[in-house]
Coordinates of C-alpha atoms in Angstrom, one line a residue:
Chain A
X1 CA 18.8 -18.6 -1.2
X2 CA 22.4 -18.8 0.6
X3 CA 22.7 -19.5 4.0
X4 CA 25.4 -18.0 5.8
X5 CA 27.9 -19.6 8.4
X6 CA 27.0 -17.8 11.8
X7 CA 30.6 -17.5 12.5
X8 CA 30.6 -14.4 10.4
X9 CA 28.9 -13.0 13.5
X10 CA 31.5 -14.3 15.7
X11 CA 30.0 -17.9 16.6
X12 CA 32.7 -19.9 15.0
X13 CA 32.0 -23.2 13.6
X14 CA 28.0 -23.0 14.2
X15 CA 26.4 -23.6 11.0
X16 CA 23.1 -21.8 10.3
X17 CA 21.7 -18.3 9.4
X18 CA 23.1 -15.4 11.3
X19 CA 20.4 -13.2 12.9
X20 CA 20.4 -10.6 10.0
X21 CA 20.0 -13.3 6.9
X22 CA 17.4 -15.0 9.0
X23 CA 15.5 -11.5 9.4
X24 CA 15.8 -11.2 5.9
X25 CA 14.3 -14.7 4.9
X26 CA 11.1 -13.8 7.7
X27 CA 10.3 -10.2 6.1
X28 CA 10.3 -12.3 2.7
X29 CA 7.5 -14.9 4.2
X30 CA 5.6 -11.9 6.4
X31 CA 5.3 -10.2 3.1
X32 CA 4.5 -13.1 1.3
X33 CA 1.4 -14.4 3.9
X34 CA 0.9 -11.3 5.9
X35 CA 2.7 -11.9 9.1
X36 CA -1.0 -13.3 10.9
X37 CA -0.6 -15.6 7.7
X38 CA 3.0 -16.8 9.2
X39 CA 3.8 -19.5 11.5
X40 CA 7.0 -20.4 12.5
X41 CA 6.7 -23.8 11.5
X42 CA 6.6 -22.0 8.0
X43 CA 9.7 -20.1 8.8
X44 CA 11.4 -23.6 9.7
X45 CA 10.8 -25.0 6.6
X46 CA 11.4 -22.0 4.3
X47 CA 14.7 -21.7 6.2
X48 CA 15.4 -25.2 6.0
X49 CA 16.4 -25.0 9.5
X50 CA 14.8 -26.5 13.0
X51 CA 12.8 -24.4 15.0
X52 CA 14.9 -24.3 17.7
X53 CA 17.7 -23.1 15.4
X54 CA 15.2 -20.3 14.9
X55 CA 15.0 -20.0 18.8
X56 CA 19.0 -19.4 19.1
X57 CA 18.0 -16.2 17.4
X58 CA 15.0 -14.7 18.6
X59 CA 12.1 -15.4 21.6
X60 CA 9.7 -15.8 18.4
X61 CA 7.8 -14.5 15.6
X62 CA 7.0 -11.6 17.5
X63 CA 10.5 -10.4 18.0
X64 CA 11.6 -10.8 14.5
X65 CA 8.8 -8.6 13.6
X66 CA 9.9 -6.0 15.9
X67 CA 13.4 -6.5 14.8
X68 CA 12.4 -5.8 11.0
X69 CA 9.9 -2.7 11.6
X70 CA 12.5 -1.3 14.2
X71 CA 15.6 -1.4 11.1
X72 CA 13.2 0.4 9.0
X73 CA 12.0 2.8 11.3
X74 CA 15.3 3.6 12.8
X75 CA 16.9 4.3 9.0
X76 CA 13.8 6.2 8.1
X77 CA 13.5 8.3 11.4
X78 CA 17.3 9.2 11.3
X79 CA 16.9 11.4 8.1
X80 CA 14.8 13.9 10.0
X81 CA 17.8 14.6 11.7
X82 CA 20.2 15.3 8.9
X83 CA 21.2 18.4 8.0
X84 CA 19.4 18.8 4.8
X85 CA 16.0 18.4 6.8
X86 CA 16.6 20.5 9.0
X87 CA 18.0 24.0 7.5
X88 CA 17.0 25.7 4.6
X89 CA 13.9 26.6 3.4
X90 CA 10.9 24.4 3.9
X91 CA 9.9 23.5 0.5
X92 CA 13.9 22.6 0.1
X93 CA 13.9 20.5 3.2
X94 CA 10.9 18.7 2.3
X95 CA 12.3 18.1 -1.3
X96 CA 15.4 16.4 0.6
X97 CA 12.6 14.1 2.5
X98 CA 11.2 12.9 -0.3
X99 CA 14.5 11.8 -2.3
X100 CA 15.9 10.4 1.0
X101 CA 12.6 8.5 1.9
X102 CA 13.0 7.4 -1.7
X103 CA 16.4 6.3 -1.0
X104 CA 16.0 3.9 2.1
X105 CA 12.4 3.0 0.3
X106 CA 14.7 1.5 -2.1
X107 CA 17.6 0.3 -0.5
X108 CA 15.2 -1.4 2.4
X109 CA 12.3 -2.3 0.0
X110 CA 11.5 -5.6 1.8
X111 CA 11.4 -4.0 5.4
X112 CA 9.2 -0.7 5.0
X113 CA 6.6 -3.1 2.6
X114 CA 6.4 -4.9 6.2
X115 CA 6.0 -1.2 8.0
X116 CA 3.5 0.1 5.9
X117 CA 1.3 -3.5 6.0
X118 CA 1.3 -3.1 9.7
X119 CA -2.5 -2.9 10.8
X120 CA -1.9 -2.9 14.8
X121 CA -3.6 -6.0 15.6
X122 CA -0.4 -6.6 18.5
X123 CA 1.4 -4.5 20.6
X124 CA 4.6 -4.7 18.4
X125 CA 2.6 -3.5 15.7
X126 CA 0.6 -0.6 17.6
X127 CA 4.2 0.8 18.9
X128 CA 5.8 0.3 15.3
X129 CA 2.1 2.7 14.7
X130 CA 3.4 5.2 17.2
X131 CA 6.8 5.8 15.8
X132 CA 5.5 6.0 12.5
X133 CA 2.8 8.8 13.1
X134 CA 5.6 10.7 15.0
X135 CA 7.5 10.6 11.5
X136 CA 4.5 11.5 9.6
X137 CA 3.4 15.0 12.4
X138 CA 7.2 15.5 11.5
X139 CA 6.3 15.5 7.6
X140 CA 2.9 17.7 8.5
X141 CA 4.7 20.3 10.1
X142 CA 7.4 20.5 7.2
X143 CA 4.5 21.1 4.7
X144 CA 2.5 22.9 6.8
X145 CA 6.0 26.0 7.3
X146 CA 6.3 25.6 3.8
X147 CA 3.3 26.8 3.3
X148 CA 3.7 29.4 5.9
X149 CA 7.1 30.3 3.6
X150 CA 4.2 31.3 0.8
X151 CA 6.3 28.0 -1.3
X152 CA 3.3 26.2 -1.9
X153 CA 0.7 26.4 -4.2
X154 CA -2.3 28.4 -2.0
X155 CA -5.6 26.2 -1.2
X156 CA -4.7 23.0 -0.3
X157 CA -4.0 21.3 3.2
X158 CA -1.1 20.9 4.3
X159 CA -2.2 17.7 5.7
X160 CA -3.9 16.1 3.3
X161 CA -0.5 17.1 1.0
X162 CA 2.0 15.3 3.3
X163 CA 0.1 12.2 3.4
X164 CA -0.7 12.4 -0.6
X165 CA 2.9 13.0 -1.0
X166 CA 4.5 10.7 1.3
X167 CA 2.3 8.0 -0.1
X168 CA 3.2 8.5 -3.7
X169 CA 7.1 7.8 -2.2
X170 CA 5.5 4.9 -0.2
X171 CA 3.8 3.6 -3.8
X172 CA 6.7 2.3 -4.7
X173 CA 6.6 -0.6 -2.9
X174 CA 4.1 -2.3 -4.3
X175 CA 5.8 -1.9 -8.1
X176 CA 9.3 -1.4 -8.0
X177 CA 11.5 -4.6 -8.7
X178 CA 15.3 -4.0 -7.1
X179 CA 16.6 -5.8 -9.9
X180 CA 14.5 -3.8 -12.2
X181 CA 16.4 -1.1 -13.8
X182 CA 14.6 1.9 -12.5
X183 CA 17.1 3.3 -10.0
X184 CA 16.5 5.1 -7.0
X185 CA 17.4 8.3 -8.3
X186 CA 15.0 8.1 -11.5
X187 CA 12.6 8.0 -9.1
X188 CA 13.3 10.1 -7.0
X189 CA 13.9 13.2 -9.8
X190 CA 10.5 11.8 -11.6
X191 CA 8.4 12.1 -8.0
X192 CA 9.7 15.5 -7.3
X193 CA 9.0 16.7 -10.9
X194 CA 5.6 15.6 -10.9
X195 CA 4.7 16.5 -7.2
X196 CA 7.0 19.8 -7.0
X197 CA 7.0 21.2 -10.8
X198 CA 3.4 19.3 -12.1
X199 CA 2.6 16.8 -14.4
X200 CA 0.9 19.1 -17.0
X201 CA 3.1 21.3 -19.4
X202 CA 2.7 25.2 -19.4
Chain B
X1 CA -22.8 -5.0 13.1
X2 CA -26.3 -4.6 11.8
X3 CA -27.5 -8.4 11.2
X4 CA -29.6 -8.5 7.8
X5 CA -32.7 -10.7 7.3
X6 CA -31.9 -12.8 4.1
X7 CA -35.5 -12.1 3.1
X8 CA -33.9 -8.7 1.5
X9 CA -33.2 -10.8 -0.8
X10 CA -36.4 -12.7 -1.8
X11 CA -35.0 -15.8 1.0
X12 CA -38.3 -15.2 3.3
X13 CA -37.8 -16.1 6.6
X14 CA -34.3 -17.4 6.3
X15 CA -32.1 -15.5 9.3
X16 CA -28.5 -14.6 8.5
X17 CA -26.9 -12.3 6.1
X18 CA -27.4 -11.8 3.2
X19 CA -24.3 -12.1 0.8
X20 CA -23.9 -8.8 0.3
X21 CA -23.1 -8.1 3.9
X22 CA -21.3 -11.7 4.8
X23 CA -19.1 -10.3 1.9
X24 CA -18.7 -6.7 3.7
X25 CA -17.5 -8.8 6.8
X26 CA -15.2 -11.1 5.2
X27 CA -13.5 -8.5 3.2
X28 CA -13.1 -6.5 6.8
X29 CA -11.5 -9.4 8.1
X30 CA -9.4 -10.5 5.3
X31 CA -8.1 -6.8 5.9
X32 CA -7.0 -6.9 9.3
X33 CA -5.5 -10.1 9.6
X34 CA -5.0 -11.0 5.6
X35 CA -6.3 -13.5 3.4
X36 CA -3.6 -16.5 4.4
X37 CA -4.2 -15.3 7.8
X38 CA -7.8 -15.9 7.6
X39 CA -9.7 -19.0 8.4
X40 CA -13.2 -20.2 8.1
X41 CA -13.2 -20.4 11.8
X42 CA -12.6 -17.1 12.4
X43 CA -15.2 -15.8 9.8
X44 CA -17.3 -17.9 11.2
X45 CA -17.3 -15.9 15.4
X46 CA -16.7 -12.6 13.2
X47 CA -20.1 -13.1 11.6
X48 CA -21.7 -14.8 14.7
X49 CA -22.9 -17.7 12.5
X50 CA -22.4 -21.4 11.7
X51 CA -20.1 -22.2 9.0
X52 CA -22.3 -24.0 7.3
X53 CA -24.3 -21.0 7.1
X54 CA -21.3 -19.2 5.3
X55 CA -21.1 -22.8 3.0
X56 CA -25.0 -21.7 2.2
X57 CA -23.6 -18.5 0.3
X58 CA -20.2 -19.9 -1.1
X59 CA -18.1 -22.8 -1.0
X60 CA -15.4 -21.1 0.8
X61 CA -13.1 -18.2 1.5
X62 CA -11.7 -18.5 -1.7
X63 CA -15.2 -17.8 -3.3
X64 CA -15.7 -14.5 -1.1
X65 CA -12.3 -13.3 -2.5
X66 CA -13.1 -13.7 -5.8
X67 CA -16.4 -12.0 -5.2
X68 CA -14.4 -9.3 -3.8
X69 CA -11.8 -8.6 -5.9
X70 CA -13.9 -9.0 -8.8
X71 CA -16.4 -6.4 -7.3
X72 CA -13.2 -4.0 -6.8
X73 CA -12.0 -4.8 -10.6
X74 CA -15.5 -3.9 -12.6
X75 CA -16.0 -0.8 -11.3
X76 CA -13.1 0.2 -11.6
X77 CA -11.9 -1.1 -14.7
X78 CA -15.6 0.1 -16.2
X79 CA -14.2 3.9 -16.3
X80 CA -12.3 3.2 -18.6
X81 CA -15.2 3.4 -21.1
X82 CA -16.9 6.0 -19.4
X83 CA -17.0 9.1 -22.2
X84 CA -14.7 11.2 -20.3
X85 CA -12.3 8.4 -20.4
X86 CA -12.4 7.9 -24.1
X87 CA -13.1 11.3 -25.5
X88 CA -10.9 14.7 -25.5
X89 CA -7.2 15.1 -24.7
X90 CA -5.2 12.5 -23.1
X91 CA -4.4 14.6 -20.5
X92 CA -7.7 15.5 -19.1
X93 CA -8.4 12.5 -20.2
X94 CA -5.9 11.1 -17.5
X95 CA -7.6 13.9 -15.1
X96 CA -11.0 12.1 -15.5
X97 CA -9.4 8.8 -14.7
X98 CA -7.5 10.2 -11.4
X99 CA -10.8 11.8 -10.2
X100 CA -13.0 8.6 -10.6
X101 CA -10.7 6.6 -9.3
X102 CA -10.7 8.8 -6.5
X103 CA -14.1 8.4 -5.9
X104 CA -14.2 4.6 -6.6
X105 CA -11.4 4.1 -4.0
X106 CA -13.5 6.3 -1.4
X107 CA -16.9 4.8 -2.1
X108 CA -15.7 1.3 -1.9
X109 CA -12.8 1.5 0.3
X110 CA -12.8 -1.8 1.9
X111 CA -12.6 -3.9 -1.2
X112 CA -9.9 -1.7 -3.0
X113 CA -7.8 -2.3 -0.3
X114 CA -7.9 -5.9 -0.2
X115 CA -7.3 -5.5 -4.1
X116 CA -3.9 -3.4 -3.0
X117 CA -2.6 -6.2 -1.2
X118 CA -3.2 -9.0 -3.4
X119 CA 0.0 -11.0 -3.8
X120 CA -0.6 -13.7 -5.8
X121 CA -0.4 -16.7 -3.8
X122 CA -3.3 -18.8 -5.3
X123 CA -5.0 -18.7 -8.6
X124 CA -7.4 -16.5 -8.0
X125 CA -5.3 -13.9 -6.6
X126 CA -3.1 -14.0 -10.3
X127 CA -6.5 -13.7 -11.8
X128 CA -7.2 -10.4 -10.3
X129 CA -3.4 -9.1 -11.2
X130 CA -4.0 -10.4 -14.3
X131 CA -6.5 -8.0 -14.7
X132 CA -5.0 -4.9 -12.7
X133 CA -2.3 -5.0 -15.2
X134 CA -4.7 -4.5 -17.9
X135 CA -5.9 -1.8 -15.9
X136 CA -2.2 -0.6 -15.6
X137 CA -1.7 -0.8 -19.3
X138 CA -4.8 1.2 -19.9
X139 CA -3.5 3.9 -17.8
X140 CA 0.2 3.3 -18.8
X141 CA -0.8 4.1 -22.5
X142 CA -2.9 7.1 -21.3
X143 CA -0.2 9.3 -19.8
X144 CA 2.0 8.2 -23.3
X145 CA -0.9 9.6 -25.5
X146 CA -0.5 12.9 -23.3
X147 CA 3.3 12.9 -23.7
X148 CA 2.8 12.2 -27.2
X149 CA 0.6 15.3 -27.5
X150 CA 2.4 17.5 -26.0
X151 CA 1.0 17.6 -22.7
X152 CA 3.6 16.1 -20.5
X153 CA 6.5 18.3 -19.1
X154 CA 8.9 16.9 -21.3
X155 CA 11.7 14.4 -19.6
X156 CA 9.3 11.9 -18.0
X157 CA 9.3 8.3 -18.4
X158 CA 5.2 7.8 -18.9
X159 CA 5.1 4.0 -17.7
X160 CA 6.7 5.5 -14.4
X161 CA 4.5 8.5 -14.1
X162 CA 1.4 6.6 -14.3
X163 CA 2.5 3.7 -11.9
X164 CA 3.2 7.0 -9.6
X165 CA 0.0 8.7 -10.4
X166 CA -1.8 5.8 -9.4
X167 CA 0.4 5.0 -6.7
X168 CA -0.8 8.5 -5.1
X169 CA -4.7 7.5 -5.6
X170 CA -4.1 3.9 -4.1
X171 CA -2.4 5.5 -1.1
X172 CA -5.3 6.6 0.2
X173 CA -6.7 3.2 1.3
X174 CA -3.8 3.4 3.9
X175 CA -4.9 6.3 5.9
X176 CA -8.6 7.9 5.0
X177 CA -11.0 7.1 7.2
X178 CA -14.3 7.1 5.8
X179 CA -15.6 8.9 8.7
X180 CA -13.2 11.2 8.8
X181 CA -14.5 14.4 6.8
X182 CA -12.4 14.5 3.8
X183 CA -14.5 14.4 0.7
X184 CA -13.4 12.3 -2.5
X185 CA -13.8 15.9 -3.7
X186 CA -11.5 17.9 -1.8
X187 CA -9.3 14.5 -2.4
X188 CA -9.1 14.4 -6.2
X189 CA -8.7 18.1 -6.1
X190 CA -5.9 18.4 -4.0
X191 CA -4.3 14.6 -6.0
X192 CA -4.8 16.6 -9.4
X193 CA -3.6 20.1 -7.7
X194 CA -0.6 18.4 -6.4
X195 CA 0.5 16.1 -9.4
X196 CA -1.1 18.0 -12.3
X197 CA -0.2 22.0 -11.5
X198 CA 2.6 20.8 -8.9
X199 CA 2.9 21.5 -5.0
X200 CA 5.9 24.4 -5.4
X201 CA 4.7 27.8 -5.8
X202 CA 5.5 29.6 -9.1

């Protein structure tokens, strides 16, 4: 682990983590021992740092928590706004979800493993809930017009689809090394050609 | 919470729960707040009884995961000698395996989930990734059997198409509600339509 000099940030001379390497060391220890399974006396010692250095920083646990499920949401909500989700065909925009989500999946691994371990049991967690079922009627709706394109296969729910789909993409997580040769655009070409094209040969 | 009378199981007379259920509770609560998160105390006002009482059934929370994940492991890992998952093609071979899977995850929700998010932090937590990667190998080698027979649209990387098929079962723990009218039928047909035929009309 390397600590950083805060005056990176602009706090000359104050040594210590700067706000975004000490979010980065919490998300490792929330996902380590769930974030109930935290403390921030664990968070001193695995920064090496006092708790009141911590304090410098943030109000507490909670606020690093919202910090880290706010960066994910905000990356991951921000694609529903770029161009390739929102013109074109359905099927087509929903195809440029998926390698996007697969994208920021990967590039932000640590953070949306924190996101989608969120089980609401505070009120950070319930609004981090909120924002991420707004993302996920967004997602409904996309298969759902595909389907009313006729570019789905007929018979299944739309629903049900989006969430199978999404959580193949969301999968990843709990495999996928960053250092571990598979890159994100393997994956992403190898979830769209099993989900979009099928599995089976014909 | 429905109390059970210990009797159930040949105790007569002895008031509590029986293991069965303490284990249903603990793996509830191990859930929402996860396993590090978890103490004896607080298993102790979720179950309404003494710890000591608990101590009557196991020596500790360690012993209730192990119970758990171990419950979670057999069944799943005993489908892979079921006759559908030994005889025929690979691929429908690999179909079999998705749809019981399916159903395992659905009829035993609770304790797959808590299998999910196993991390690894104490010994028996590697036990029980120990034997998931078995399970993963088993599958793993499946999907390369169907490649290997021709089954496979070609171009796939089969270790990474079964961590993905997978990955779609699994993500069901993270959203179906038992409750909530979706059948582990209309599940593993819509998984298999999606991943197997392929979501895109042709």
């Amino acid at each position: 682990m390397t600590k950083r000099w805060s005056h990176q940030l602009g706090k000359p001379g104050r040594p210590g983590y700067d706000l975004a390497s000490l979010l980065d060391v919490a998300v490792k220890v929330f996902n380590k021992h769930g974030y109930d399974g935290t403390s921030m006396e664990m968070l001193s010692a695995k920064l090496g740092i006092s708790k009141s250095s911590i304090y410098h920083h943030v109000s507490g646990k909670s606020e690093l928590l919202d910090l880290a499920l706010s960066r994910a949401l905000d990356s991951l909500i921000a694609v529903t706004a770029e161009e390739g989700a929102t013109s074109g065909a359905a099927i087509d925009r929903l195809e440029y979800m998926v390698r996007r989500t697969v994208d920021l999946v990967v590039a932000d691994q640590a953070y949306v493993t924190l996101l989608l371990r969120v089980r609401g049991n505070t009120a950070v967690e319930r609004r981090a809930l909120a924002r991420r079922r707004e993302l996920d009627a967004f997602l409904g709706e996309l298969v759902q017009t595909a389907a009313d394109e006729n570019d789905v296969q007929p018979g299944l729910d739309p629903a049900l689809v989006s969430r199978l789909l999404f959580g193949t993409v969301n999968s990843i997580v709990e495999w996928h090394r960053p250092s571990g040769g598979t890159s994100s655009q393997e994956l992403a070409d190898t979830i769209v050609a099993m989900t979009f094209d099928g599995l089976r040969r014909t």
